[in-house]
Coordinates of C-alpha atoms and ligand atoms in Angstrom, one line a residue:
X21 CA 108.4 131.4 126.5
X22 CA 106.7 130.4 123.2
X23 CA 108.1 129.5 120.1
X24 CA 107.2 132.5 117.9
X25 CA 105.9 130.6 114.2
X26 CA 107.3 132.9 111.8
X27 CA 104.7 133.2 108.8
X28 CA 106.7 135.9 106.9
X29 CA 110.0 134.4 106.5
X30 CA 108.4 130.5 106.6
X31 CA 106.1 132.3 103.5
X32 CA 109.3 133.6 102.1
X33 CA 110.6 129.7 101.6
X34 CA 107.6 128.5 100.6
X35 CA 106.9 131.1 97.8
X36 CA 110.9 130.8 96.2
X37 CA 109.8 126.8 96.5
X38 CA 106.4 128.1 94.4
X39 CA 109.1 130.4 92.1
X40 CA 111.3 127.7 91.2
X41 CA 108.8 125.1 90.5
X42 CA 107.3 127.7 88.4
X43 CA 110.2 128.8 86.1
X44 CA 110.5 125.0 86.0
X45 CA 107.3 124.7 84.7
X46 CA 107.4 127.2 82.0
X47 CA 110.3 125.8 80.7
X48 CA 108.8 122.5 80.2
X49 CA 105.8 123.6 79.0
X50 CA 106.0 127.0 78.5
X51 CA 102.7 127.7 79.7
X52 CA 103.0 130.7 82.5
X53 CA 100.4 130.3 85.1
X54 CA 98.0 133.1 85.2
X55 CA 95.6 134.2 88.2
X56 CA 92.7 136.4 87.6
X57 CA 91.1 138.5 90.3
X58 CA 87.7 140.1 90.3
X59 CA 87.3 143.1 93.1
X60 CA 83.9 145.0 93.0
X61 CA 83.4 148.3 94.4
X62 CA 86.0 149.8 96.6
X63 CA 86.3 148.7 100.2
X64 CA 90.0 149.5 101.0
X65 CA 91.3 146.2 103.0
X66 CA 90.1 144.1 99.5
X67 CA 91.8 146.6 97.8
X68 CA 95.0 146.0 99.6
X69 CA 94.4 142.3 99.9
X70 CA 93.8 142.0 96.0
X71 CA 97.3 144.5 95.6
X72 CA 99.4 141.9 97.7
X73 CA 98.0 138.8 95.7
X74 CA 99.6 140.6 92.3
X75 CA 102.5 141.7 93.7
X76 CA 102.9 138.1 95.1
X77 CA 101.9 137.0 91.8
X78 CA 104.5 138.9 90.2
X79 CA 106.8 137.3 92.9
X80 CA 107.0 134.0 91.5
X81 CA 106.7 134.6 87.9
X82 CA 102.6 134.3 87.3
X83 CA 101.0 135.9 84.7
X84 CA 98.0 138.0 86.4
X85 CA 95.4 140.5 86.2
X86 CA 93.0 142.4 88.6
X87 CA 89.1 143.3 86.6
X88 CA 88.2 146.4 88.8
X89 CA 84.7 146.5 88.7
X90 CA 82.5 149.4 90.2
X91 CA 80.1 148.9 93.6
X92 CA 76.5 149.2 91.3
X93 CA 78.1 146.3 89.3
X94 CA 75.1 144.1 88.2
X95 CA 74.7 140.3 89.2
X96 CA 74.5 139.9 85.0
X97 CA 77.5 142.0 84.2
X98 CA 79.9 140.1 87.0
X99 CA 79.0 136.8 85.6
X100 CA 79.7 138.2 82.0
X101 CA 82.7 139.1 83.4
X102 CA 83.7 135.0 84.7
X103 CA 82.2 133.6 82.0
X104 CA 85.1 135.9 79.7
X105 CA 87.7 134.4 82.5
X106 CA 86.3 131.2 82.5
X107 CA 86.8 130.7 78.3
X108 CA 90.5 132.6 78.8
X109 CA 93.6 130.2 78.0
X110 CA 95.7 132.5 79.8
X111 CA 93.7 132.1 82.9
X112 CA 93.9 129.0 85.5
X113 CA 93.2 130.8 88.4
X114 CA 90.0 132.8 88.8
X115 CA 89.4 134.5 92.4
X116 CA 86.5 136.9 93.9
X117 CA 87.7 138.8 96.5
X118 CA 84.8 138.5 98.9
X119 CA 83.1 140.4 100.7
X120 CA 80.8 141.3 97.3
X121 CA 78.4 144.3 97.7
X122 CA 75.2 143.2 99.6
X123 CA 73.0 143.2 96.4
X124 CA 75.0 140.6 94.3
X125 CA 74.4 136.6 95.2
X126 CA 77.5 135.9 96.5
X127 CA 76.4 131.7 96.2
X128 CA 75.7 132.2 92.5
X129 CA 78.8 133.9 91.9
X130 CA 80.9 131.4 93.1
X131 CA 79.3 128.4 91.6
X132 CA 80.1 130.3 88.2
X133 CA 84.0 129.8 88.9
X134 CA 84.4 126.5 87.0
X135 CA 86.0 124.1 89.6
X136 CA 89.3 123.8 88.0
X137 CA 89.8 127.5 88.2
X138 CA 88.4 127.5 91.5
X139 CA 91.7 128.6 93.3
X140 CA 90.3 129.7 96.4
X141 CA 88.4 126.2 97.0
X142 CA 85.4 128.0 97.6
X143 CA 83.0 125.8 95.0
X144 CA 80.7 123.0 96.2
X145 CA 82.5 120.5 94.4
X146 CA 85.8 121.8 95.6
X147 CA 84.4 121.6 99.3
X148 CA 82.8 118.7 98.7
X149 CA 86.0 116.9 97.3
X150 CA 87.5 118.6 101.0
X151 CA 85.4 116.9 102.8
X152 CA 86.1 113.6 100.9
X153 CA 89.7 114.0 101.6
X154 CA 90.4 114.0 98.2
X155 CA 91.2 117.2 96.6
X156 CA 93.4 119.7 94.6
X157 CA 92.7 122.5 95.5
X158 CA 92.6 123.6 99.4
X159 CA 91.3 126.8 101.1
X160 CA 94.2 129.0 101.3
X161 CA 94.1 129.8 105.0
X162 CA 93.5 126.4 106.4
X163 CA 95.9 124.9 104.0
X164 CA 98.4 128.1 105.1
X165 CA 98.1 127.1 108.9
X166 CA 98.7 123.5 107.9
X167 CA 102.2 124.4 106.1
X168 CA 103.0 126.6 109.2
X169 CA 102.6 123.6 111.5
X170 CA 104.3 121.2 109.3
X171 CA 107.3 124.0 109.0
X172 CA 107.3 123.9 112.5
X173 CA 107.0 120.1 112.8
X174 CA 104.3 119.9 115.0
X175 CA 102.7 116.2 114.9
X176 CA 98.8 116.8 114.5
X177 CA 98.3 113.0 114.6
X178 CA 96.6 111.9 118.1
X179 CA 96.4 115.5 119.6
X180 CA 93.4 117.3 120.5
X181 CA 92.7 120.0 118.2
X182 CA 90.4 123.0 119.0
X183 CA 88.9 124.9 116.2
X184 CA 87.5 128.2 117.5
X185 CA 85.1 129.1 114.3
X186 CA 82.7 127.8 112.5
X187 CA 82.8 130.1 108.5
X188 CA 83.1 128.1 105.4
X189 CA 86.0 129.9 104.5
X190 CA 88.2 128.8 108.3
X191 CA 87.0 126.9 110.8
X192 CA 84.7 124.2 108.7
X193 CA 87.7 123.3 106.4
X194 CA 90.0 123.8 109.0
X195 CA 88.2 121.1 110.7
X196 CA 88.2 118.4 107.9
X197 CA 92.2 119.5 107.5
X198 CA 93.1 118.4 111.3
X199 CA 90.6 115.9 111.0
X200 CA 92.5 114.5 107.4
X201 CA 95.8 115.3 109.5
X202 CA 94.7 112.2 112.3
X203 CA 94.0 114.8 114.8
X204 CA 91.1 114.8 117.4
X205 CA 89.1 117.7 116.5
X206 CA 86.5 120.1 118.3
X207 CA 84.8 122.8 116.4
X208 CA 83.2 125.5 118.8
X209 CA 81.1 128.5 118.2
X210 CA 79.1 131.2 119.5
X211 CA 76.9 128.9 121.0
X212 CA 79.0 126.7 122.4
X213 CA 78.4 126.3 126.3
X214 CA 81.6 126.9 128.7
X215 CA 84.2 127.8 125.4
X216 CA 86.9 128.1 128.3
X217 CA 86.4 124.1 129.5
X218 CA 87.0 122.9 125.3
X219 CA 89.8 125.2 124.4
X220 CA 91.8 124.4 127.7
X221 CA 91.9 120.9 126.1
X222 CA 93.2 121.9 123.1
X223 CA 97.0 120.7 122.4
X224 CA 96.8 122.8 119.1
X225 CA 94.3 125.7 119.4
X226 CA 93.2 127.4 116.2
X227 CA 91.1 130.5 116.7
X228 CA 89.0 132.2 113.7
X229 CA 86.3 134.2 115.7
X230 CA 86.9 137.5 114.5
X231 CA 86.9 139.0 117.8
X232 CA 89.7 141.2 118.7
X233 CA 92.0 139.4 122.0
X234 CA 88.6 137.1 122.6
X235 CA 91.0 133.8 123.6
X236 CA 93.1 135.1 127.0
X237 CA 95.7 133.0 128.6
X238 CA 93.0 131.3 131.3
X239 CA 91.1 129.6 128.4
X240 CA 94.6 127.8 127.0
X241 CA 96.4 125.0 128.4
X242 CA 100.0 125.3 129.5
X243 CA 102.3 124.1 126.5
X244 CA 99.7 124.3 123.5
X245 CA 99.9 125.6 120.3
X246 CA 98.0 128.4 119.2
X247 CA 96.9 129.4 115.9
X248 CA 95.6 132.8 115.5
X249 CA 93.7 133.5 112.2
X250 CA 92.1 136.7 113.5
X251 CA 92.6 139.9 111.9
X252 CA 91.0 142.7 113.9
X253 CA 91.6 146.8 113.6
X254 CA 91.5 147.8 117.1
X255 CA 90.1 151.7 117.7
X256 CA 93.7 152.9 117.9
X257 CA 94.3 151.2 114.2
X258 CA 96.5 148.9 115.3
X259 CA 96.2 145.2 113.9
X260 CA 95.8 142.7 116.3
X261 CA 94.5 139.2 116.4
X262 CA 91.6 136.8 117.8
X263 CA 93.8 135.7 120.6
X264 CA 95.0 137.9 123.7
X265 CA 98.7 137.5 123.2
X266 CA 100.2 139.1 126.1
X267 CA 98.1 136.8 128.4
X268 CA 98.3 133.3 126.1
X269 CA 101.7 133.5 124.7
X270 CA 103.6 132.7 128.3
X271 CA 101.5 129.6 128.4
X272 CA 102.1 128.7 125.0
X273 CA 104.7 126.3 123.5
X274 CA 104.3 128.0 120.1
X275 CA 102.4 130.7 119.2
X276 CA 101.6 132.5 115.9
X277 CA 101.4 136.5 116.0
X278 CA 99.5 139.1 114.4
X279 CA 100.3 140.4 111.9
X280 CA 103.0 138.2 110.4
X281 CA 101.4 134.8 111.5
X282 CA 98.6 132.9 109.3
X283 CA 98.4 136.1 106.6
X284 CA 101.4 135.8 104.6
X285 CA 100.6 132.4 104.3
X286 CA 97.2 132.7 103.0
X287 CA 98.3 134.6 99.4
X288 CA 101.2 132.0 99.2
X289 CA 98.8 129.3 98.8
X290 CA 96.8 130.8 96.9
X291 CA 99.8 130.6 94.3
X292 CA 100.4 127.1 95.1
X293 CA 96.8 126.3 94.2
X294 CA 97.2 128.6 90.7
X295 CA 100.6 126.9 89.9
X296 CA 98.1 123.4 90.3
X297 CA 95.8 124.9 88.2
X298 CA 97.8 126.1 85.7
X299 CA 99.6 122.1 85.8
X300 CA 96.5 120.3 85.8
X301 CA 95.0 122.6 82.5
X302 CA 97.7 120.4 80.6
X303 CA 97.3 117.7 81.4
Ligands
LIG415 N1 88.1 137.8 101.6 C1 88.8 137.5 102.8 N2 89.4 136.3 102.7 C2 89.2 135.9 101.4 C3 89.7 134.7 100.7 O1 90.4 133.9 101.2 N3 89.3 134.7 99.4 C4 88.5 135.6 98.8 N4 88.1 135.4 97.6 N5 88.0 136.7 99.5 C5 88.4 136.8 100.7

């Protein structure tokens, strides 16, 4: 029987951690931090994503605001738009909820975010300070699975450490974060000859494929610790993850589920990066 990791309520702790160094914050300073987040056109899981970042803004006593902006939005008219974010005082946190419609430069539009607004750590100079090991701001998600495991006490430091995924948003900061972390990593992908042989040697397993139940209990070792980042509808419209959990979780030692895993904790880092933000615009 697997540990189940508990992302809601471990995200609960961490976000009234986030709330009282907040209120803390404001009364020294009294500067409130404040996140800004850009959504164009209407696909409806960014529209519930961006909802859950303001509510979880609201949460822990942030300042935010959401610019709805329509699908024929103009490349010109979205960078107007963070360029008016960018000179805002009330602003430290600028986000754009991605995926953008197919016509905007997606690149170009996150260079734009200045790098000390760049809360979801998306900017070269923000990945590049990742991969340097020094940085303030880090990816939400692989910073989220890296709270979850220190929560849990799990010792990265020596173990072998699977990465199944290869996006700049997961597995390639993911990577650097295990790698940072002392761990021995492995990043695989879809080309990646017998998948099953690497991520049998994986003590800590983390899985960002974005294939519905791809990982199945044959391809994990007994006692590891799997990770699932995935987020896949299935036909019946039920959520489920990247990893097969009926079949991995009695091999597991801990296991994270879907939902209620890895996705609470994405938007509560996001706030810890803001409340950074929002610190390091004084000083
Ligand atoms: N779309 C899916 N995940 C993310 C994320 O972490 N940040 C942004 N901006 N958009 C996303």
């Amino acid at each position: 029987m697997a540990k189940i990791i508990d992302g809601k309520k471990i995200s609960a702790a961490v976000r009234e951690d986030i709330k009282g160094r907040t209120a803390e914050f404001i009364a020294e300073t009294g500067v409130t931090p404040g996140l800004a987040v850009v959504i164009v056109g209407d696909d409806p899981a960014s529209k519930v994503y961006v909802r859950n970042k303001k509510l979880g803004c609201e949460g822990v006593g942030f300042y935010s605001v959401v610019c709805e902006m329509p699908a024929d939005t103009t490349q010109s008219e979205l960078m107007a738009k963070l360029e008016e974010l960018k000179g805002d005082d009330k602003i430290h946190g600028i986000l754009v909820q991605l995926p953008l419609p197919k016509h905007l430069d997606e690149k170009a539009v996150l260079e734009a975010i200045p790098p000390e607004k760049d809360v979801d750590a998306f900017h070269v100079v923000n990945t590049g300070k990742i991969m340097l090991g020094d940085y303030s701001f880090l990816p939400c998600t692989p910073a989220g699975v890296m709270k979850l495991l220190e929560y849990e006490n799990i010792e990265v430091s020596g173990k072998e450490c699977v990465v199944v995924g290869r996006s700049n948003i997961v597995g390639k900061p993911m990577a650097m974060l295990l790698l940072h972390a002392n761990g021995t990593v492995t990043v695989c992908h879809s080309r990646t000859r017998d998948l099953a042989e690497v991520t049998r040697r994986a003590d800590i397993l983390v899985v960002a494929i974005g294939k519905a139940d791809f990982i199945t209990g044959d391809m994990v070792k007994d006692g590891a610790v799997v990770i699932d980042v995935g987020m896949n509808r299935r036909t019946d419209g039920k959520l489920t993850g990247d990893v097969d959990y009926v079949s991995v979780e009695p091999k597991a030692s801990a296991i994270t589920p879907v939902p209620g895993g890895v996705g609470p904790m994405t938007i509560t880092m996001l706030l810890e990066n803001t409340l950074t933000a929002a610190k390091q615009s004084i000083k």
